[in-house]
């Protein structure tokens, strides 16, 4: 497993490398895309990216929880949470990559 994180700048660099636009234009494309996704989620729209997955905001109702330290019951207020559901295509790619890395790890003895 890798501990790396992909940043906005790295996404912009990938667009620059793949598409050939200027770095500024590539960064602007990434910013506009992320802003549009954020706007859609704020407006309770579902964002579906083909072969990747879908993002959706769901409401969680008020409920009773328990403080793990004290055991005291507390009321957890209603809130909205972001949910991501990976597509089958993405899941298959991840599992194929896992199988490939397992095979190469077995060969390194």
N, CA, C and O atoms as a Tinker XYZ file with bonds, in Angstrom:
   436  protein
     1  N      0.837000   -1.186000    0.000000    73     2
     2  CA     0.000000    0.000000    0.000000    64     1     3
     3  C      0.883000    1.250000    0.000000    63     2     4     5
     4  O      1.943000    1.289000    0.623000    81     3
     5  N      0.422000    2.237000   -0.698000    73     3     6
     6  CA     1.148000    3.490000   -0.802000    64     5     7
     7  C      0.524000    4.511000    0.146000    63     6     8     9
     8  O     -0.690000    4.531000    0.346000    81     7
     9  N      1.373000    5.358000    0.724000    73     7    10
    10  CA     0.885000    6.413000    1.609000    64     9    11
    11  C      0.815000    7.753000    0.887000    63    10    12    13
    12  O      0.669000    8.791000    1.532000    81    11
    13  N      0.917000    7.747000   -0.441000    73    11    14
    14  CA     0.929000    9.004000   -1.181000    64    13    15
    15  C     -0.485000    9.548000   -1.359000    63    14    16    17
    16  O     -1.470000    8.811000   -1.316000    81    15
    17  N     -0.551000   10.852000   -1.557000    73    15    18
    18  CA    -1.804000   11.553000   -1.779000    64    17    19
    19  C     -1.688000   12.312000   -3.091000    63    18    20    21
    20  O     -0.655000   12.927000   -3.357000    81    19
    21  N     -2.716000   12.281000   -3.906000    73    19    22
    22  CA    -2.714000   13.039000   -5.144000    64    21    23
    23  C     -3.315000   14.408000   -4.862000    63    22    24    25
    24  O     -4.417000   14.518000   -4.324000    81    23
    25  N     -2.582000   15.442000   -5.228000    73    23    26
    26  CA    -3.017000   16.813000   -4.971000    64    25    27
    27  C     -3.650000   17.432000   -6.214000    63    26    28    29
    28  O     -3.582000   16.882000   -7.313000    81    27
    29  N     -4.260000   18.579000   -6.008000    73    27    30
    30  CA    -4.849000   19.338000   -7.110000    64    29    31
    31  C     -3.767000   19.682000   -8.137000    63    30    32    33
    32  O     -4.003000   19.598000   -9.342000    81    31
    33  N     -2.592000   20.065000   -7.661000    73    31    34
    34  CA    -1.484000   20.404000   -8.562000    64    33    35
    35  C     -1.044000   19.194000   -9.388000    63    34    36    37
    36  O     -0.711000   19.335000  -10.564000    81    35
    37  N     -1.042000   18.024000   -8.787000    73    35    38
    38  CA    -0.671000   16.812000   -9.527000    64    37    39
    39  C     -1.717000   16.460000  -10.578000    63    38    40    41
    40  O     -1.367000   15.987000  -11.659000    81    39
    41  N     -2.994000   16.684000  -10.277000    73    39    42
    42  CA    -4.042000   16.473000  -11.271000    64    41    43
    43  C     -3.864000   17.434000  -12.448000    63    42    44    45
    44  O     -3.996000   17.039000  -13.606000    81    43
    45  N     -3.565000   18.694000  -12.142000    73    43    46
    46  CA    -3.343000   19.684000  -13.191000    64    45    47
    47  C     -2.128000   19.302000  -14.040000    63    46    48    49
    48  O     -2.153000   19.463000  -15.260000    81    47
    49  N     -1.088000   18.808000  -13.416000    73    47    50
    50  CA     0.105000   18.368000  -14.141000    64    49    51
    51  C     -0.215000   17.184000  -15.051000    63    50    52    53
    52  O      0.295000   17.107000  -16.169000    81    51
    53  N     -1.049000   16.267000  -14.584000    73    51    54
    54  CA    -1.454000   15.122000  -15.405000    64    53    55
    55  C     -2.239000   15.587000  -16.625000    63    54    56    57
    56  O     -2.045000   15.060000  -17.720000    81    55
    57  N     -3.124000   16.569000  -16.451000    73    55    58
    58  CA    -3.868000   17.122000  -17.588000    64    57    59
    59  C     -2.887000   17.775000  -18.562000    63    58    60    61
    60  O     -2.999000   17.596000  -19.774000    81    59
    61  N     -1.935000   18.526000  -18.031000    73    59    62
    62  CA    -0.917000   19.172000  -18.861000    64    61    63
    63  C     -0.144000   18.140000  -19.682000    63    62    64    65
    64  O      0.066000   18.333000  -20.879000    81    63
    65  N      0.278000   17.051000  -19.049000    73    63    66
    66  CA     1.067000   16.015000  -19.724000    64    65    67
    67  C      0.243000   15.275000  -20.778000    63    66    68    69
    68  O      0.738000   15.009000  -21.874000    81    67
    69  N     -0.998000   14.944000  -20.460000    73    67    70
    70  CA    -1.830000   14.127000  -21.340000    64    69    71
    71  C     -2.472000   14.918000  -22.476000    63    70    72    73
    72  O     -2.542000   14.432000  -23.605000    81    71
    73  N     -2.942000   16.131000  -22.186000    73    71    74
    74  CA    -3.709000   16.887000  -23.165000    64    73    75
    75  C     -2.837000   17.868000  -23.938000    63    74    76    77
    76  O     -3.098000   18.162000  -25.105000    81    75
    77  N     -1.802000   18.368000  -23.277000    73    75    78
    78  CA    -0.898000   19.284000  -23.962000    64    77    79
    79  C     -1.288000   20.747000  -23.867000    63    78    80    81
    80  O     -0.711000   21.581000  -24.564000    81    79
    81  N     -2.242000   21.073000  -23.031000    73    79    82
    82  CA    -2.592000   22.473000  -22.798000    64    81    83
    83  C     -1.502000   23.116000  -21.950000    63    82    84    85
    84  O     -0.622000   22.427000  -21.435000    81    83
    85  N     -1.563000   24.433000  -21.806000    73    83    86
    86  CA    -0.606000   25.104000  -20.935000    64    85    87
    87  C     -0.858000   24.679000  -19.489000    63    86    88    89
    88  O     -1.931000   24.171000  -19.161000    81    87
    89  N      0.129000   24.888000  -18.638000    73    87    90
    90  CA    -0.040000   24.531000  -17.219000    64    89    91
    91  C     -1.170000   25.343000  -16.588000    63    90    92    93
    92  O     -1.944000   24.822000  -15.785000    81    91
    93  N     -1.259000   26.622000  -16.957000    73    91    94
    94  CA    -2.330000   27.464000  -16.410000    64    93    95
    95  C     -3.697000   26.973000  -16.846000    63    94    96    97
    96  O     -4.615000   26.888000  -16.030000    81    95
    97  N     -3.842000   26.647000  -18.128000    73    95    98
    98  CA    -5.123000   26.136000  -18.626000    64    97    99
    99  C     -5.469000   24.803000  -17.976000    63    98   100   101
   100  O     -6.627000   24.552000  -17.642000    81    99
   101  N     -4.475000   23.959000  -17.800000    73    99   102
   102  CA    -4.700000   22.655000  -17.164000    64   101   103
   103  C     -5.165000   22.823000  -15.727000    63   102   104   105
   104  O     -6.087000   22.140000  -15.280000    81   103
   105  N     -4.522000   23.735000  -15.006000    73   103   106
   106  CA    -4.919000   23.999000  -13.621000    64   105   107
   107  C     -6.334000   24.560000  -13.572000    63   106   108   109
   108  O     -7.111000   24.221000  -12.680000    81   107
   109  N     -6.664000   25.414000  -14.529000    73   107   110
   110  CA    -8.000000   26.006000  -14.571000    64   109   111
   111  C     -9.062000   24.936000  -14.847000    63   110   112   113
   112  O    -10.146000   24.980000  -14.264000    81   111
   113  N     -8.764000   23.987000  -15.721000    73   111   114
   114  CA    -9.702000   22.904000  -16.010000    64   113   115
   115  C     -9.976000   22.090000  -14.752000    63   114   116   117
   116  O    -11.126000   21.774000  -14.447000    81   115
   117  N     -8.918000   21.754000  -14.024000    73   115   118
   118  CA    -9.086000   20.977000  -12.787000    64   117   119
   119  C     -9.908000   21.776000  -11.786000    63   118   120   121
   120  O    -10.813000   21.227000  -11.157000    81   119
   121  N     -9.610000   23.059000  -11.629000    73   119   122
   122  CA   -10.352000   23.905000  -10.682000    64   121   123
   123  C    -11.828000   24.007000  -11.053000    63   122   124   125
   124  O    -12.692000   23.912000  -10.181000    81   123
   125  N    -12.122000   24.199000  -12.331000    73   123   126
   126  CA   -13.508000   24.324000  -12.774000    64   125   127
   127  C    -14.249000   23.010000  -12.553000    63   126   128   129
   128  O    -15.394000   23.007000  -12.100000    81   127
   129  N    -13.597000   21.897000  -12.872000    73   127   130
   130  CA   -14.240000   20.598000  -12.692000    64   129   131
   131  C    -14.564000   20.345000  -11.211000    63   130   132   133
   132  O    -15.671000   19.921000  -10.878000    81   131
   133  N    -13.601000   20.605000  -10.334000    73   131   134
   134  CA   -13.831000   20.384000   -8.908000    64   133   135
   135  C    -14.886000   21.337000   -8.357000    63   134   136   137
   136  O    -15.687000   20.953000   -7.505000    81   135
   137  N    -14.889000   22.565000   -8.835000    73   135   138
   138  CA   -15.895000   23.541000   -8.402000    64   137   139
   139  C    -17.287000   23.105000   -8.851000    63   138   140   141
   140  O    -18.251000   23.245000   -8.099000    81   139
   141  N    -17.398000   22.582000  -10.061000    73   139   142
   142  CA   -18.690000   22.125000  -10.579000    64   141   143
   143  C    -19.199000   20.918000   -9.787000    63   142   144   145
   144  O    -20.388000   20.832000   -9.478000    81   143
   145  N    -18.305000   19.996000   -9.461000    73   143   146
   146  CA   -18.684000   18.836000   -8.646000    64   145   147
   147  C    -19.160000   19.312000   -7.271000    63   146   148   149
   148  O    -20.183000   18.847000   -6.768000    81   147
   149  N    -18.421000   20.232000   -6.673000    73   147   150
   150  CA   -18.806000   20.764000   -5.353000    64   149   151
   151  C    -20.167000   21.447000   -5.410000    63   150   152   153
   152  O    -21.009000   21.227000   -4.539000    81   151
   153  N    -20.387000   22.273000   -6.427000    73   151   154
   154  CA   -21.655000   22.980000   -6.570000    64   153   155
   155  C    -22.814000   21.998000   -6.699000    63   154   156   157
   156  O    -23.858000   22.172000   -6.070000    81   155
   157  N    -22.626000   20.978000   -7.508000    73   155   158
   158  CA   -23.683000   19.984000   -7.709000    64   157   159
   159  C    -24.013000   19.270000   -6.397000    63   158   160   161
   160  O    -25.185000   19.055000   -6.088000    81   159
   161  N    -22.996000   18.906000   -5.632000    73   159   162
   162  CA   -23.233000   18.207000   -4.368000    64   161   163
   163  C    -23.923000   19.111000   -3.349000    63   162   164   165
   164  O    -24.787000   18.657000   -2.599000    81   163
   165  N    -23.547000   20.376000   -3.320000    73   163   166
   166  CA   -24.197000   21.332000   -2.417000    64   165   167
   167  C    -25.678000   21.452000   -2.756000    63   166   168   169
   168  O    -26.508000   21.626000   -1.864000    81   167
   169  N    -26.008000   21.360000   -4.033000    73   167   170
   170  CA   -27.404000   21.455000   -4.477000    64   169   171
   171  C    -28.120000   20.107000   -4.430000    63   170   172   173
   172  O    -29.209000   19.967000   -4.987000    81   171
   173  N    -27.526000   19.123000   -3.779000    73   171   174
   174  CA   -28.106000   17.790000   -3.603000    64   173   175
   175  C    -28.228000   16.988000   -4.901000    63   174   176   177
   176  O    -29.035000   16.062000   -4.977000    81   175
   177  N    -27.446000   17.329000   -5.908000    73   175   178
   178  CA   -27.410000   16.529000   -7.126000    64   177   179
   179  C    -26.490000   15.335000   -6.909000    63   178   180   181
   180  O    -25.589000   15.378000   -6.071000    81   179
   181  N    -26.722000   14.277000   -7.665000    73   179   182
   182  CA   -25.817000   13.127000   -7.676000    64   181   183
   183  C    -24.810000   13.370000   -8.792000    63   182   184   185
   184  O    -25.193000   13.745000   -9.900000    81   183
   185  N    -23.530000   13.160000   -8.512000    73   183   186
   186  CA   -22.489000   13.326000   -9.520000    64   185   187
   187  C    -22.023000   11.946000   -9.933000    63   186   188   189
   188  O    -21.460000   11.206000   -9.127000    81   187
   189  N    -22.260000   11.596000  -11.206000    73   187   190
   190  CA   -21.859000   10.291000  -11.732000    64   189   191
   191  C    -20.760000   10.487000  -12.761000    63   190   192   193
   192  O    -20.932000   11.214000  -13.739000    81   191
   193  N    -19.634000    9.836000  -12.534000    73   191   194
   194  CA   -18.516000    9.877000  -13.471000    64   193   195
   195  C    -18.371000    8.472000  -14.038000    63   194   196   197
   196  O    -17.982000    7.540000  -13.334000    81   195
   197  N    -18.685000    8.336000  -15.305000    73   195   198
   198  CA   -18.684000    7.038000  -15.965000    64   197   199
   199  C    -17.344000    6.325000  -15.773000    63   198   200   201
   200  O    -16.286000    6.940000  -15.901000    81   199
   201  N    -17.393000    5.055000  -15.472000    73   199   202
   202  CA   -16.221000    4.194000  -15.260000    64   201   203
   203  C    -15.412000    4.584000  -14.026000    63   202   204   205
   204  O    -14.315000    4.066000  -13.822000    81   203
   205  N    -15.937000    5.489000  -13.202000    73   203   206
   206  CA   -15.234000    5.879000  -11.976000    64   205   207
   207  C    -16.113000    5.645000  -10.758000    63   206   208   209
   208  O    -15.770000    4.849000   -9.884000    81   207
   209  N    -17.252000    6.342000  -10.699000    73   207   210
   210  CA   -18.149000    6.163000   -9.566000    64   209   211
   211  C    -19.100000    7.328000   -9.435000    63   210   212   213
   212  O    -19.165000    8.200000  -10.302000    81   211
   213  N    -19.838000    7.333000   -8.338000    73   211   214
   214  CA   -20.793000    8.415000   -8.115000    64   213   215
   215  C    -20.647000    8.965000   -6.707000    63   214   216   217
   216  O    -20.340000    8.244000   -5.758000    81   215
   217  N    -20.878000   10.268000   -6.606000    73   215   218
   218  CA   -20.850000   10.988000   -5.342000    64   217   219
   219  C    -22.260000   11.437000   -5.043000    63   218   220   221
   220  O    -22.994000   11.857000   -5.937000    81   219
   221  N    -22.637000   11.347000   -3.772000    73   219   222
   222  CA   -23.981000   11.753000   -3.374000    64   221   223
   223  C    -23.933000   12.240000   -1.935000    63   222   224   225
   224  O    -23.180000   11.719000   -1.113000    81   223
   225  N    -24.755000   13.254000   -1.644000    73   223   226
   226  CA   -24.902000   13.733000   -0.267000    64   225   227
   227  C    -26.150000   13.092000    0.304000    63   226   228   229
   228  O    -27.224000   13.155000   -0.295000    81   227
   229  N    -26.003000   12.479000    1.459000    73   227   230
   230  CA   -27.136000   11.843000    2.128000    64   229   231
   231  C    -27.332000   12.474000    3.497000    63   230   232   233
   232  O    -26.381000   12.899000    4.153000    81   231
   233  N    -28.582000   12.521000    3.905000    73   231   234
   234  CA   -28.892000   13.050000    5.226000    64   233   235
   235  C    -28.922000   11.945000    6.261000    63   234   236   237
   236  O    -29.472000   10.869000    6.026000    81   235
   237  N    -28.326000   12.219000    7.408000    73   235   238
   238  CA   -28.398000   11.278000    8.526000    64   237   239
   239  C    -29.253000   11.939000    9.599000    63   238   240   241
   240  O    -29.039000   13.097000    9.959000    81   239
   241  N    -30.193000   11.208000   10.087000    73   239   242
   242  CA   -31.120000   11.752000   11.081000    64   241   243
   243  C    -30.516000   11.857000   12.472000    63   242   244   245
   244  O    -29.433000   11.344000   12.753000    81   243
   245  N    -31.256000   12.535000   13.321000    73   243   246
   246  CA   -30.882000   12.669000   14.730000    64   245   247
   247  C    -30.922000   11.285000   15.363000    63   246   248   249
   248  O    -31.827000   10.496000   15.091000    81   247
   249  N    -29.934000   10.995000   16.210000    73   247   250
   250  CA   -29.906000    9.688000   16.860000    64   249   251
   251  C    -29.204000    9.790000   18.204000    63   250   252   253
   252  O    -28.565000   10.792000   18.523000    81   251
   253  N    -29.338000    8.752000   18.962000    73   251   254
   254  CA   -28.680000    8.680000   20.267000    64   253   255
   255  C    -27.379000    7.892000   20.106000    63   254   256   257
   256  O    -27.367000    6.792000   19.554000    81   255
   257  N    -26.296000    8.473000   20.594000    73   255   258
   258  CA   -25.000000    7.806000   20.579000    64   257   259
   259  C    -24.482000    7.666000   22.001000    63   258   260   261
   260  O    -25.144000    8.059000   22.962000    81   259
   261  N    -23.306000    7.107000   22.117000    73   259   262
   262  CA   -22.728000    6.903000   23.441000    64   261   263
   263  C    -21.284000    7.379000   23.430000    63   262   264   265
   264  O    -20.517000    7.042000   22.528000    81   263
   265  N    -20.917000    8.164000   24.436000    73   263   266
   266  CA   -19.531000    8.594000   24.600000    64   265   267
   267  C    -18.716000    7.363000   24.993000    63   266   268   269
   268  O    -18.992000    6.763000   26.031000    81   267
   269  N    -17.720000    6.970000   24.195000    73   267   270
   270  CA   -16.980000    5.738000   24.496000    64   269   271
   271  C    -16.175000    5.817000   25.796000    63   270   272   273
   272  O    -15.923000    4.787000   26.421000    81   271
   273  N    -15.766000    7.020000   26.213000    73   271   274
   274  CA   -14.987000    7.147000   27.452000    64   273   275
   275  C    -15.859000    7.013000   28.687000    63   274   276   277
   276  O    -15.526000    6.288000   29.625000    81   275
   277  N    -16.994000    7.732000   28.675000    73   275   278
   278  CA   -17.825000    7.789000   29.875000    64   277   279
   279  C    -19.016000    6.849000   29.832000    63   278   280   281
   280  O    -19.577000    6.499000   30.870000    81   279
   281  N    -19.400000    6.441000   28.633000    73   279   282
   282  CA   -20.585000    5.601000   28.494000    64   281   283
   283  C    -21.882000    6.386000   28.538000    63   282   284   285
   284  O    -22.965000    5.808000   28.455000    81   283
   285  N    -21.775000    7.711000   28.670000    73   283   286
   286  CA   -22.948000    8.575000   28.765000    64   285   287
   287  C    -23.611000    8.709000   27.384000    63   286   288   289
   288  O    -22.930000    8.872000   26.372000    81   287
   289  N    -24.945000    8.637000   27.364000    73   287   290
   290  CA   -25.685000    8.807000   26.116000    64   289   291
   291  C    -25.687000   10.276000   25.714000    63   290   292   293
   292  O    -25.849000   11.160000   26.555000    81   291
   293  N    -25.506000   10.526000   24.422000    73   291   294
   294  CA   -25.540000   11.886000   23.887000    64   293   295
   295  C    -26.383000   11.882000   22.618000    63   294   296   297
   296  O    -26.485000   10.873000   21.919000    81   295
   297  N    -26.982000   13.034000   22.341000    73   295   298
   298  CA   -27.767000   13.175000   21.123000    64   297   299
   299  C    -26.839000   13.622000   19.998000    63   298   300   301
   300  O    -26.124000   14.615000   20.129000    81   299
   301  N    -26.858000   12.883000   18.898000    73   299   302
   302  CA   -26.083000   13.253000   17.720000    64   301   303
   303  C    -27.043000   13.960000   16.775000    63   302   304   305
   304  O    -28.056000   13.396000   16.362000    81   303
   305  N    -26.713000   15.197000   16.440000    73   303   306
   306  CA   -27.582000   16.034000   15.627000    64   305   307
   307  C    -27.620000   15.536000   14.173000    63   306   308   309
   308  O    -26.676000   14.899000   13.706000    81   307
   309  N    -28.709000   15.828000   13.472000    73   307   310
   310  CA   -28.787000   15.449000   12.054000    64   309   311
   311  C    -27.676000   16.142000   11.267000    63   310   312   313
   312  O    -27.278000   17.262000   11.587000    81   311
   313  N    -27.187000   15.465000   10.245000    73   311   314
   314  CA   -26.141000   16.054000    9.432000    64   313   315
   315  C    -26.183000   15.461000    8.028000    63   314   316   317
   316  O    -26.884000   14.483000    7.769000    81   315
   317  N    -25.426000   16.067000    7.141000    73   315   318
   318  CA   -25.312000   15.574000    5.770000    64   317   319
   319  C    -23.917000   14.986000    5.599000    63   318   320   321
   320  O    -22.932000   15.552000    6.072000    81   319
   321  N    -23.846000   13.860000    4.927000    73   319   322
   322  CA   -22.559000   13.200000    4.711000    64   321   323
   323  C    -22.361000   12.936000    3.219000    63   322   324   325
   324  O    -23.319000   12.704000    2.482000    81   323
   325  N    -21.124000   12.975000    2.800000    73   323   326
   326  CA   -20.773000   12.697000    1.410000    64   325   327
   327  C    -20.478000   11.211000    1.266000    63   326   328   329
   328  O    -19.709000   10.642000    2.041000    81   327
   329  N    -21.096000   10.592000    0.270000    73   327   330
   330  CA   -20.936000    9.160000    0.033000    64   329   331
   331  C    -20.372000    8.971000   -1.373000    63   330   332   333
   332  O    -20.845000    9.588000   -2.327000    81   331
   333  N    -19.358000    8.113000   -1.493000    73   331   334
   334  CA   -18.810000    7.760000   -2.801000    64   333   335
   335  C    -19.049000    6.280000   -3.025000    63   334   336   337
   336  O    -18.781000    5.453000   -2.154000    81   335
   337  N    -19.557000    5.959000   -4.202000    73   335   338
   338  CA   -19.765000    4.566000   -4.578000    64   337   339
   339  C    -18.970000    4.316000   -5.856000    63   338   340   341
   340  O    -19.257000    4.892000   -6.906000    81   339
   341  N    -17.977000    3.457000   -5.750000    73   339   342
   342  CA   -17.121000    3.160000   -6.895000    64   341   343
   343  C    -17.872000    2.338000   -7.933000    63   342   344   345
   344  O    -18.693000    1.488000   -7.588000    81   343
   345  N    -17.585000    2.598000   -9.215000    73   343   346
   346  CA   -18.205000    1.823000  -10.295000    64   345   347
   347  C    -17.566000    0.436000  -10.339000    63   346   348   349
   348  O    -16.495000    0.215000   -9.774000    81   347
   349  N    -18.233000   -0.484000  -11.014000    73   347   350
   350  CA   -17.681000   -1.825000  -11.175000    64   349   351
   351  C    -16.387000   -1.784000  -11.977000    63   350   352   353
   352  O    -15.482000   -2.584000  -11.739000    81   351
   353  N    -16.296000   -0.861000  -12.922000    73   351   354
   354  CA   -15.078000   -0.729000  -13.729000    64   353   355
   355  C    -13.902000   -0.355000  -12.827000    63   354   356   357
   356  O    -12.833000   -0.957000  -12.934000    81   355
   357  N    -14.078000    0.616000  -11.949000    73   355   358
   358  CA   -13.016000    1.031000  -11.034000    64   357   359
   359  C    -12.672000   -0.090000  -10.057000    63   358   360   361
   360  O    -11.498000   -0.346000   -9.790000    81   359
   361  N    -13.687000   -0.752000   -9.529000    73   359   362
   362  CA   -13.438000   -1.868000   -8.610000    64   361   363
   363  C    -12.628000   -2.964000   -9.285000    63   362   364   365
   364  O    -11.710000   -3.521000   -8.683000    81   363
   365  N    -12.963000   -3.277000  -10.532000    73   363   366
   366  CA   -12.225000   -4.301000  -11.278000    64   365   367
   367  C    -10.773000   -3.889000  -11.494000    63   366   368   369
   368  O     -9.867000   -4.708000  -11.341000    81   367
   369  N    -10.542000   -2.609000  -11.853000    73   367   370
   370  CA    -9.171000   -2.120000  -12.047000    64   369   371
   371  C     -8.359000   -2.241000  -10.766000    63   370   372   373
   372  O     -7.202000   -2.660000  -10.793000    81   371
   373  N     -8.968000   -1.873000   -9.648000    73   371   374
   374  CA    -8.274000   -1.942000   -8.357000    64   373   375
   375  C     -7.940000   -3.385000   -8.007000    63   374   376   377
   376  O     -6.833000   -3.682000   -7.561000    81   375
   377  N     -8.902000   -4.278000   -8.211000    73   375   378
   378  CA    -8.664000   -5.689000   -7.889000    64   377   379
   379  C     -7.627000   -6.313000   -8.814000    63   378   380   381
   380  O     -6.823000   -7.134000   -8.372000    81   379
   381  N     -7.632000   -5.936000  -10.098000    73   379   382
   382  CA    -6.610000   -6.449000  -11.024000    64   381   383
   383  C     -5.232000   -5.947000  -10.624000    63   382   384   385
   384  O     -4.254000   -6.691000  -10.701000    81   383
   385  N     -5.144000   -4.695000  -10.199000    73   383   386
   386  CA    -3.862000   -4.140000   -9.754000    64   385   387
   387  C     -3.387000   -4.851000   -8.500000    63   386   388   389
   388  O     -2.191000   -5.097000   -8.343000    81   387
   389  N     -4.311000   -5.187000   -7.603000    73   387   390
   390  CA    -3.962000   -5.906000   -6.379000    64   389   391
   391  C     -3.440000   -7.296000   -6.706000    63   390   392   393
   392  O     -2.446000   -7.739000   -6.132000    81   391
   393  N     -4.100000   -7.979000   -7.620000    73   391   394
   394  CA    -3.667000   -9.319000   -8.019000    64   393   395
   395  C     -2.280000   -9.246000   -8.667000    63   394   396   397
   396  O     -1.426000  -10.092000   -8.402000    81   395
   397  N     -2.059000   -8.244000   -9.509000    73   395   398
   398  CA    -0.759000   -8.069000  -10.154000    64   397   399
   399  C      0.343000   -7.799000   -9.163000    63   398   400   401
   400  O      1.449000   -8.316000   -9.317000    81   399
   401  N      0.067000   -6.991000   -8.134000    73   399   402
   402  CA     1.106000   -6.679000   -7.137000    64   401   403
   403  C      1.357000   -7.869000   -6.235000    63   402   404   405
   404  O      2.473000   -8.037000   -5.742000    81   403
   405  N      0.342000   -8.707000   -6.004000    73   403   406
   406  CA     0.523000   -9.916000   -5.190000    64   405   407
   407  C      1.408000  -10.909000   -5.929000    63   406   408   409
   408  O      2.278000  -11.531000   -5.321000    81   407
   409  N      1.198000  -11.066000   -7.240000    73   407   410
   410  CA     2.015000  -11.974000   -8.034000    64   409   411
   411  C      3.464000  -11.532000   -8.055000    63   410   412   413
   412  O      4.368000  -12.355000   -7.915000    81   411
   413  N      3.697000  -10.212000   -8.232000    73   411   414
   414  CA     5.078000   -9.741000   -8.290000    64   413   415
   415  C      5.739000   -9.805000   -6.911000    63   414   416   417
   416  O      6.957000   -9.957000   -6.825000    81   415
   417  N      4.962000   -9.692000   -5.834000    73   415   418
   418  CA     5.535000   -9.810000   -4.499000    64   417   419
   419  C      5.936000  -11.239000   -4.201000    63   418   420   421
   420  O      6.931000  -11.475000   -3.515000    81   419
   421  N      5.163000  -12.210000   -4.716000    73   419   422
   422  CA     5.497000  -13.617000   -4.523000    64   421   423
   423  C      6.765000  -13.988000   -5.263000    63   422   424   425
   424  O      7.518000  -14.845000   -4.801000    81   423
   425  N      7.015000  -13.371000   -6.383000    73   423   426
   426  CA     8.192000  -13.670000   -7.176000    64   425   427
   427  C      9.482000  -13.106000   -6.601000    63   426   428   429
   428  O     10.574000  -13.492000   -7.017000    81   427
   429  N      9.355000  -12.186000   -5.640000    73   427   430
   430  CA    10.532000  -11.545000   -5.013000    64   429   431
   431  C     10.878000  -12.230000   -3.702000    63   430   432   433
   432  O     10.589000  -11.683000   -2.637000    81   431
   433  N     11.478000  -13.392000   -3.743000    73   431   434
   434  CA    11.850000  -14.080000   -2.503000    64   433   435
   435  C     13.321000  -14.097000   -2.309000    63   434   436
   436  O     13.806000  -14.637000   -1.315000    81   435
